[in-house]
mmCIF file of C-alpha atoms in Angstrom:
data_model
loop_
_atom_site.group_PDB
_atom_site.id
_atom_site.type_symbol
_atom_site.label_atom_id
_atom_site.label_comp_id
_atom_site.label_asym_id
_atom_site.label_seq_id
_atom_site.Cartn_x
_atom_site.Cartn_y
_atom_site.Cartn_z
ATOM 1 C CA MET D 1 -6.682 210.408 -0.466
ATOM 2 C CA PHE D 2 -6.483 206.677 -0.050
ATOM 3 C CA LYS D 3 -9.455 204.482 -0.065
ATOM 4 C CA HIS D 4 -8.243 201.128 0.099
ATOM 5 C CA ILE D 5 -4.948 200.265 1.519
ATOM 6 C CA LEU D 6 -3.221 196.885 1.173
ATOM 7 C CA VAL D 7 -0.847 195.605 3.916
ATOM 8 C CA PRO D 8 1.356 192.905 3.046
ATOM 9 C CA LEU D 9 2.596 190.819 6.287
ATOM 10 C CA ASP D 10 5.083 188.162 6.727
ATOM 11 C CA GLY D 11 4.845 188.191 10.318
ATOM 12 C CA SER D 12 8.065 189.842 10.986
ATOM 13 C CA GLY D 13 8.337 192.724 13.537
ATOM 14 C CA LEU D 14 8.815 195.308 10.889
ATOM 15 C CA SER D 15 6.092 194.190 8.759
ATOM 16 C CA LEU D 16 3.629 194.359 11.909
ATOM 17 C CA LYS D 17 5.011 197.757 12.618
ATOM 18 C CA ALA D 18 4.193 198.846 8.952
ATOM 19 C CA GLY D 19 0.855 197.349 9.501
ATOM 20 C CA ARG D 20 0.179 199.166 12.373
ATOM 21 C CA ARG D 21 0.982 202.463 10.817
ATOM 22 C CA ALA D 22 -1.274 201.575 7.940
ATOM 23 C CA ILE D 23 -4.233 201.041 10.692
ATOM 24 C CA ASP D 24 -3.380 204.672 11.889
ATOM 25 C CA LEU D 25 -3.655 206.082 8.413
ATOM 26 C CA ALA D 26 -6.771 203.953 7.462
ATOM 27 C CA LYS D 27 -8.394 205.237 10.480
ATOM 28 C CA ARG D 28 -7.584 208.840 9.645
ATOM 29 C CA GLU D 29 -8.513 208.364 6.032
ATOM 30 C CA LYS D 30 -11.477 206.318 6.682
ATOM 31 C CA SER D 31 -10.039 203.788 4.268
ATOM 32 C CA ARG D 32 -10.776 200.230 4.001
ATOM 33 C CA LEU D 33 -7.669 197.807 4.759
ATOM 34 C CA SER D 34 -6.850 194.435 3.612
ATOM 35 C CA ALA D 35 -4.119 192.530 4.939
ATOM 36 C CA MET D 36 -2.391 189.739 3.124
ATOM 37 C CA MET D 37 0.184 187.080 3.377
ATOM 38 C CA ALA D 38 1.974 185.845 0.228
ATOM 39 C CA CYS D 39 3.554 182.320 0.920
ATOM 40 C CA PRO D 40 5.880 180.956 -1.412
ATOM 41 C CA THR D 41 4.954 177.520 -2.740
ATOM 42 C CA TYR D 42 6.984 174.576 -1.654
ATOM 43 C CA GLN D 43 8.467 174.044 -5.127
ATOM 44 C CA HIS D 44 9.875 177.609 -5.087
ATOM 45 C CA LEU D 45 11.284 177.149 -1.563
ATOM 46 C CA ALA D 46 12.706 173.605 -2.654
ATOM 47 C CA ASP D 47 14.141 175.228 -5.847
ATOM 48 C CA LYS D 48 16.119 177.623 -3.750
ATOM 49 C CA GLY D 49 17.353 174.843 -1.642
ATOM 50 C CA TYR D 50 15.468 175.781 1.654
ATOM 51 C CA PRO D 51 13.444 172.485 2.648
ATOM 52 C CA PRO D 52 14.618 169.076 1.410
ATOM 53 C CA PRO D 53 12.560 167.915 -1.424
ATOM 54 C CA VAL D 54 9.908 165.542 -0.073
ATOM 55 C CA LEU D 55 7.228 163.386 -1.549
ATOM 56 C CA LYS D 56 4.652 165.236 -3.485
ATOM 57 C CA ALA D 57 1.910 163.872 -1.325
ATOM 58 C CA ASN D 58 3.707 165.898 1.713
ATOM 59 C CA ARG D 59 3.770 169.160 -0.425
ATOM 60 C CA LYS D 60 -0.050 170.070 -0.061
ATOM 61 C CA GLY D 61 0.093 169.415 3.504
ATOM 62 C CA TRP D 62 3.132 171.632 4.060
ATOM 63 C CA GLU D 63 1.539 174.389 2.016
ATOM 64 C CA ASN D 64 -1.681 174.056 3.868
ATOM 65 C CA ASP D 65 0.347 174.401 7.294
ATOM 66 C CA MET D 66 1.905 177.760 5.778
ATOM 67 C CA ALA D 67 -1.462 179.151 4.715
ATOM 68 C CA GLU D 68 -2.878 177.936 8.326
ATOM 69 C CA ARG D 69 -0.245 179.787 10.180
ATOM 70 C CA ALA D 70 -0.709 182.857 7.627
ATOM 71 C CA ARG D 71 -4.310 183.010 8.590
ATOM 72 C CA GLY D 72 -3.509 183.132 12.328
ATOM 73 C CA ILE D 73 -1.232 186.246 11.778
ATOM 74 C CA LEU D 74 -3.699 187.795 9.550
ATOM 75 C CA GLU D 75 -6.776 187.142 11.975
ATOM 76 C CA GLN D 76 -4.680 188.760 14.904
ATOM 77 C CA PHE D 77 -3.766 191.680 12.857
ATOM 78 C CA ALA D 78 -7.605 192.257 11.585
ATOM 79 C CA ALA D 79 -8.788 192.158 15.132
ATOM 80 C CA GLU D 80 -6.153 194.877 16.178
ATOM 81 C CA ALA D 81 -7.695 196.835 13.161
ATOM 82 C CA GLU D 82 -11.279 196.100 14.230
ATOM 83 C CA GLN D 83 -10.432 197.557 17.565
ATOM 84 C CA SER D 84 -9.198 200.983 16.185
ATOM 85 C CA GLY D 85 -12.571 200.768 14.188
ATOM 86 C CA VAL D 86 -11.016 200.206 10.925
ATOM 87 C CA THR D 87 -12.495 197.222 8.726
ATOM 88 C CA CYS D 88 -9.976 194.945 7.515
ATOM 89 C CA ALA D 89 -10.255 192.075 5.082
ATOM 90 C CA THR D 90 -7.550 189.077 5.010
ATOM 91 C CA VAL D 91 -5.957 187.413 2.040
ATOM 92 C CA VAL D 92 -3.821 184.293 1.821
ATOM 93 C CA VAL D 93 -2.066 183.611 -1.536
ATOM 94 C CA VAL D 94 0.086 180.712 -2.085
ATOM 95 C CA ASP D 95 2.077 181.837 -5.152
ATOM 96 C CA ASP D 96 5.589 182.608 -6.320
ATOM 97 C CA PRO D 97 7.311 184.973 -5.751
ATOM 98 C CA PRO D 98 5.729 186.893 -3.000
ATOM 99 C CA HIS D 99 6.152 190.491 -4.540
ATOM 100 C CA HIS D 100 4.266 189.245 -7.544
ATOM 101 C CA ALA D 101 1.174 187.876 -5.496
ATOM 102 C CA ILE D 102 1.323 191.477 -3.732
ATOM 103 C CA VAL D 103 1.068 193.391 -6.651
ATOM 104 C CA GLU D 104 -1.584 191.264 -8.146
ATOM 105 C CA THR D 105 -3.642 191.156 -5.084
ATOM 106 C CA ALA D 106 -3.328 194.886 -4.955
ATOM 107 C CA ARG D 107 -4.681 195.043 -8.495
ATOM 108 C CA GLU D 108 -7.616 192.579 -8.050
ATOM 109 C CA ASN D 109 -8.877 194.523 -5.101
ATOM 110 C CA ASP D 110 -8.306 197.929 -6.655
ATOM 111 C CA CYS D 111 -6.087 199.054 -3.716
ATOM 112 C CA ASP D 112 -4.746 202.457 -4.155
ATOM 113 C CA LEU D 113 -1.919 202.066 -1.626
ATOM 114 C CA ILE D 114 0.664 199.271 -0.481
ATOM 115 C CA VAL D 115 2.134 199.992 3.060
ATOM 116 C CA MET D 116 4.910 197.710 3.965
ATOM 117 C CA GLY D 117 8.321 197.259 5.595
ATOM 118 C CA SER D 118 11.510 197.756 3.918
ATOM 119 C CA HIS D 119 12.521 194.215 4.602
ATOM 120 C CA GLY D 120 10.726 191.382 6.107
ATOM 121 C CA HIS D 121 12.296 188.364 7.522
ATOM 122 C CA GLY D 122 14.755 187.785 4.785
ATOM 123 C CA GLY D 123 16.696 191.291 4.745
ATOM 124 C CA VAL D 124 19.906 192.635 6.229
ATOM 125 C CA LYS D 125 18.834 195.059 8.783
ATOM 126 C CA GLN D 126 20.528 198.311 7.597
ATOM 127 C CA PHE D 127 21.128 199.796 4.115
ATOM 128 C CA ILE D 128 19.526 197.014 2.300
ATOM 129 C CA LEU D 129 16.118 197.040 0.877
ATOM 130 C CA GLY D 130 14.480 193.609 1.009
ATOM 131 C CA SER D 131 14.087 191.793 -2.165
ATOM 132 C CA GLN D 132 10.165 191.440 -1.972
ATOM 133 C CA THR D 133 9.901 195.307 -1.243
ATOM 134 C CA SER D 134 12.038 195.985 -3.952
ATOM 135 C CA GLY D 135 10.063 193.767 -6.187
ATOM 136 C CA VAL D 136 7.037 195.341 -5.163
ATOM 137 C CA LEU D 137 8.300 198.954 -5.924
ATOM 138 C CA SER D 138 9.492 197.896 -9.332
ATOM 139 C CA HIS D 139 6.497 196.461 -10.461
ATOM 140 C CA SER D 140 3.392 198.081 -8.686
ATOM 141 C CA LYS D 141 1.346 200.716 -10.503
ATOM 142 C CA ILE D 142 0.209 202.155 -7.188
ATOM 143 C CA PRO D 143 1.932 204.082 -4.601
ATOM 144 C CA VAL D 144 3.960 202.302 -1.852
ATOM 145 C CA LEU D 145 4.862 203.537 1.522
ATOM 146 C CA VAL D 146 7.755 201.984 2.840
ATOM 147 C CA TYR D 147 8.563 201.948 6.650
ATOM 148 C CA ARG D 148 11.643 200.985 8.226
ATOM 149 C CA MET R 1 0.961 211.142 11.853
ATOM 150 C CA PHE R 2 2.703 212.941 9.273
ATOM 151 C CA THR R 3 3.715 216.812 10.384
ATOM 152 C CA HIS R 4 6.148 217.431 7.991
ATOM 153 C CA VAL R 5 6.505 216.237 4.469
ATOM 154 C CA LEU R 6 9.526 216.407 2.214
ATOM 155 C CA THR R 7 9.201 215.965 -1.504
ATOM 156 C CA PRO R 8 12.426 216.013 -3.756
ATOM 157 C CA VAL R 9 12.082 216.947 -7.396
ATOM 158 C CA ASP R 10 14.152 217.077 -10.358
ATOM 159 C CA GLY R 11 12.148 218.708 -12.844
ATOM 160 C CA SER R 12 10.901 215.638 -14.224
ATOM 161 C CA GLU R 13 7.234 214.989 -15.022
ATOM 162 C CA LEU R 14 7.111 212.059 -12.546
ATOM 163 C CA SER R 15 8.680 213.893 -9.624
ATOM 164 C CA MET R 16 6.343 216.851 -10.272
ATOM 165 C CA GLN R 17 3.422 214.386 -10.056
ATOM 166 C CA ALA R 18 4.891 212.744 -6.796
ATOM 167 C CA ALA R 19 5.025 216.383 -5.415
ATOM 168 C CA ARG R 20 1.392 217.173 -6.133
ATOM 169 C CA GLN R 21 0.474 214.061 -4.170
ATOM 170 C CA ALA R 22 2.885 215.370 -1.529
ATOM 171 C CA ILE R 23 0.635 218.554 -1.527
ATOM 172 C CA GLU R 24 -2.470 216.504 -1.030
ATOM 173 C CA LEU R 25 -1.007 214.390 1.700
ATOM 174 C CA ALA R 26 0.211 217.551 3.426
ATOM 175 C CA LYS R 27 -3.282 219.000 3.267
ATOM 176 C CA VAL R 28 -4.975 215.914 4.445
ATOM 177 C CA PHE R 29 -2.455 215.823 7.672
ATOM 178 C CA SER R 30 -2.408 219.758 7.914
ATOM 179 C CA ALA R 31 1.316 219.110 7.719
ATOM 180 C CA LYS R 32 4.167 221.411 6.378
ATOM 181 C CA LEU R 33 5.711 220.413 3.366
ATOM 182 C CA SER R 34 9.505 221.204 2.040
ATOM 183 C CA VAL R 35 10.203 220.769 -1.700
ATOM 184 C CA LEU R 36 13.766 220.102 -2.550
ATOM 185 C CA LEU R 37 15.799 220.381 -5.679
ATOM 186 C CA VAL R 38 19.353 218.785 -5.476
ATOM 187 C CA SER R 39 21.785 220.005 -8.595
ATOM 188 C CA PRO R 40 25.019 218.238 -8.997
ATOM 189 C CA THR R 41 28.167 220.393 -8.305
ATOM 190 C CA TYR R 42 30.150 221.747 -11.417
ATOM 191 C CA LYS R 43 32.908 219.755 -10.319
ATOM 192 C CA GLN R 44 31.240 216.335 -10.602
ATOM 193 C CA LEU R 45 29.934 217.517 -14.041
ATOM 194 C CA THR R 46 33.431 218.039 -15.253
ATOM 195 C CA ASP R 47 34.751 214.939 -13.565
ATOM 196 C CA GLU R 48 32.077 212.989 -15.716
ATOM 197 C CA GLY R 49 32.922 214.679 -18.633
ATOM 198 C CA PHE R 50 29.647 216.326 -19.358
ATOM 199 C CA VAL R 51 30.984 220.045 -19.604
ATOM 200 C CA ALA R 52 34.492 221.191 -20.404
ATOM 201 C CA PRO R 53 36.222 222.941 -17.361
ATOM 202 C CA LEU R 54 35.759 226.627 -17.704
ATOM 203 C CA ALA R 55 37.175 229.682 -16.373
ATOM 204 C CA GLY R 56 35.916 231.048 -12.844
ATOM 205 C CA ALA R 57 33.436 233.544 -14.502
ATOM 206 C CA ALA R 58 31.758 231.039 -16.473
ATOM 207 C CA ARG R 59 31.355 228.749 -13.750
ATOM 208 C CA GLN R 60 29.697 231.498 -11.717
ATOM 209 C CA ARG R 61 27.395 231.961 -14.694
ATOM 210 C CA TRP R 62 26.739 228.257 -14.875
ATOM 211 C CA LYS R 63 25.937 228.157 -11.194
ATOM 212 C CA ALA R 64 23.401 231.019 -11.738
ATOM 213 C CA ASP R 65 21.840 229.264 -14.367
ATOM 214 C CA VAL R 66 21.199 226.346 -12.551
ATOM 215 C CA ALA R 67 19.897 228.181 -9.628
ATOM 216 C CA GLU R 68 17.540 229.946 -11.996
ATOM 217 C CA ARG R 69 16.382 226.774 -13.252
ATOM 218 C CA ALA R 70 15.818 225.211 -9.832
ATOM 219 C CA LYS R 71 13.799 228.107 -8.775
ATOM 220 C CA LYS R 72 11.408 227.926 -11.554
ATOM 221 C CA VAL R 73 10.915 224.191 -10.857
ATOM 222 C CA LEU R 74 10.550 224.831 -7.167
ATOM 223 C CA GLY R 75 8.223 227.829 -7.919
ATOM 224 C CA VAL R 76 5.604 225.648 -9.684
ATOM 225 C CA ILE R 77 5.259 223.405 -6.489
ATOM 226 C CA GLU R 78 5.402 226.463 -4.149
ATOM 227 C CA ALA R 79 2.340 228.049 -6.181
ATOM 228 C CA GLU R 80 0.464 224.880 -6.243
ATOM 229 C CA ALA R 81 1.055 224.349 -2.447
ATOM 230 C CA ALA R 82 -0.056 227.931 -1.601
ATOM 231 C CA LYS R 83 -3.161 227.420 -3.798
ATOM 232 C CA ALA R 84 -4.083 224.214 -1.716
ATOM 233 C CA GLY R 85 -3.339 226.305 1.545
ATOM 234 C CA VAL R 86 -0.306 224.173 2.392
ATOM 235 C CA LYS R 87 2.771 225.830 4.033
ATOM 236 C CA CYS R 88 5.672 225.340 1.737
ATOM 237 C CA LYS R 89 9.561 225.656 1.911
ATOM 238 C CA ALA R 90 11.571 225.565 -1.305
ATOM 239 C CA VAL R 91 15.088 224.338 -0.849
ATOM 240 C CA HIS R 92 17.784 224.125 -3.594
ATOM 241 C CA ALA R 93 20.864 222.393 -2.851
ATOM 242 C CA PHE R 94 24.217 221.681 -4.632
ATOM 243 C CA HIS R 95 25.491 218.237 -3.855
ATOM 244 C CA ASP R 96 26.887 215.286 -5.843
ATOM 245 C CA SER R 97 25.023 212.822 -4.097
ATOM 246 C CA PRO R 98 21.152 213.536 -4.424
ATOM 247 C CA HIS R 99 20.177 211.002 -2.077
ATOM 248 C CA GLU R 100 22.541 212.184 0.692
ATOM 249 C CA ALA R 101 21.111 215.829 0.166
ATOM 250 C CA ILE R 102 17.655 214.484 0.603
ATOM 251 C CA ILE R 103 18.401 212.388 3.795
ATOM 252 C CA ASP R 104 20.280 215.319 5.140
ATOM 253 C CA THR R 105 17.355 217.811 4.674
ATOM 254 C CA ALA R 106 14.978 215.402 5.991
ATOM 255 C CA ASN R 107 17.055 215.036 9.205
ATOM 256 C CA LYS R 108 17.794 218.876 9.453
ATOM 257 C CA SER R 109 14.290 219.942 8.807
ATOM 258 C CA GLY R 110 12.614 217.357 10.937
ATOM 259 C CA CYS R 111 10.636 215.782 8.342
ATOM 260 C CA ASP R 112 8.693 212.614 9.093
ATOM 261 C CA VAL R 113 7.929 211.282 5.513
ATOM 262 C CA VAL R 114 9.544 211.495 2.041
ATOM 263 C CA VAL R 115 7.283 211.422 -0.931
ATOM 264 C CA ILE R 116 9.211 210.754 -3.996
ATOM 265 C CA GLY R 117 8.916 209.490 -7.806
ATOM 266 C CA SER R 118 10.113 205.899 -8.467
ATOM 267 C CA HIS R 119 12.489 207.436 -10.964
ATOM 268 C CA GLY R 120 13.647 210.729 -12.077
ATOM 269 C CA HIS R 121 15.100 212.030 -15.426
ATOM 270 C CA GLY R 122 17.551 209.300 -15.230
ATOM 271 C CA GLY R 123 15.327 206.201 -14.933
ATOM 272 C CA MET R 124 13.838 203.693 -17.378
ATOM 273 C CA LYS R 125 10.183 203.947 -17.521
ATOM 274 C CA GLN R 126 8.966 200.670 -16.402
ATOM 275 C CA PHE R 127 10.404 197.842 -14.060
ATOM 276 C CA ILE R 128 13.206 199.839 -12.761
ATOM 277 C CA LEU R 129 13.420 201.654 -9.582
ATOM 278 C CA GLY R 130 15.494 204.874 -10.037
ATOM 279 C CA SER R 131 18.923 204.895 -8.557
ATOM 280 C CA GLU R 132 18.470 207.938 -6.382
ATOM 281 C CA THR R 133 14.824 206.553 -5.056
ATOM 282 C CA SER R 134 16.480 203.280 -4.420
ATOM 283 C CA ARG R 135 19.399 205.032 -2.353
ATOM 284 C CA VAL R 136 17.021 206.925 -0.391
ATOM 285 C CA LEU R 137 14.960 203.937 0.435
ATOM 286 C CA SER R 138 17.952 202.374 1.595
ATOM 287 C CA HIS R 139 19.273 205.004 3.770
ATOM 288 C CA SER R 140 16.205 206.924 5.066
ATOM 289 C CA LYS R 141 15.270 206.337 8.373
ATOM 290 C CA ILE R 142 11.684 207.983 8.122
ATOM 291 C CA PRO R 143 8.936 206.063 5.592
ATOM 292 C CA VAL R 144 9.337 206.835 2.003
ATOM 293 C CA LEU R 145 6.196 206.915 -0.124
ATOM 294 C CA VAL R 146 7.076 205.968 -3.760
ATOM 295 C CA TYR R 147 4.769 207.190 -6.588
ATOM 296 C CA ARG R 148 4.967 205.816 -10.000
#
């Protein structure tokens, strides 16, 4: 039913839980898995007032650090998938906003399902759908399986 | 992984498409299927000014008409499920808040996944997540698979 499942992670517990369910599903369906992490650009975060603006020269380094951290999380997840006998590719995208990067990655890789948590790091625990999940649900052309 | 799939329909084309995917999912997982149609109560319709309040007899006729229409829509999915060899139970409920009826039914029937269209009759075609789908996503404790 599903041939290529995309799992967007952000390192939060719920995103990993959703990711593990995706491994189960991929195993059962014999589908491929792609795990991705969408890192916001420095500019995006600075615009939202998260980090103080720094010298332009530092931004690249900061983005590289983010990507490095993302790769670590993805590799750990991919190893878990491989242990279950599921092939898992990893993708790191630095782009704004994350939900856009997720929908684009799904399109570029011909995925036919996105599995994600109802909220990531940013969400209020109950009753609220995370902004990135909400964005993916609004823009995705393929089905989205939301775990909470 | 999934043992009992709930799919709410409202008769709209997208909801029927989602229900067909639910049949396929149930088949893949050898799961049971419940298909649910929620109709607003007569009181809510008059409160919102859609119909003039009628006498008791007319109200009964309205109720019978609505039930008749629901039966037709549910019957389509029941027939397709039967053809696919999926055990299917059809449920029709009167409730003013469709998402509450959906969540109640999921809880009572012990469903472990909801398969739903991104919007029903009420939604704008693109970029917008239907209000009831959005509420189901916010309140559901079980995973929700959204088709669009």
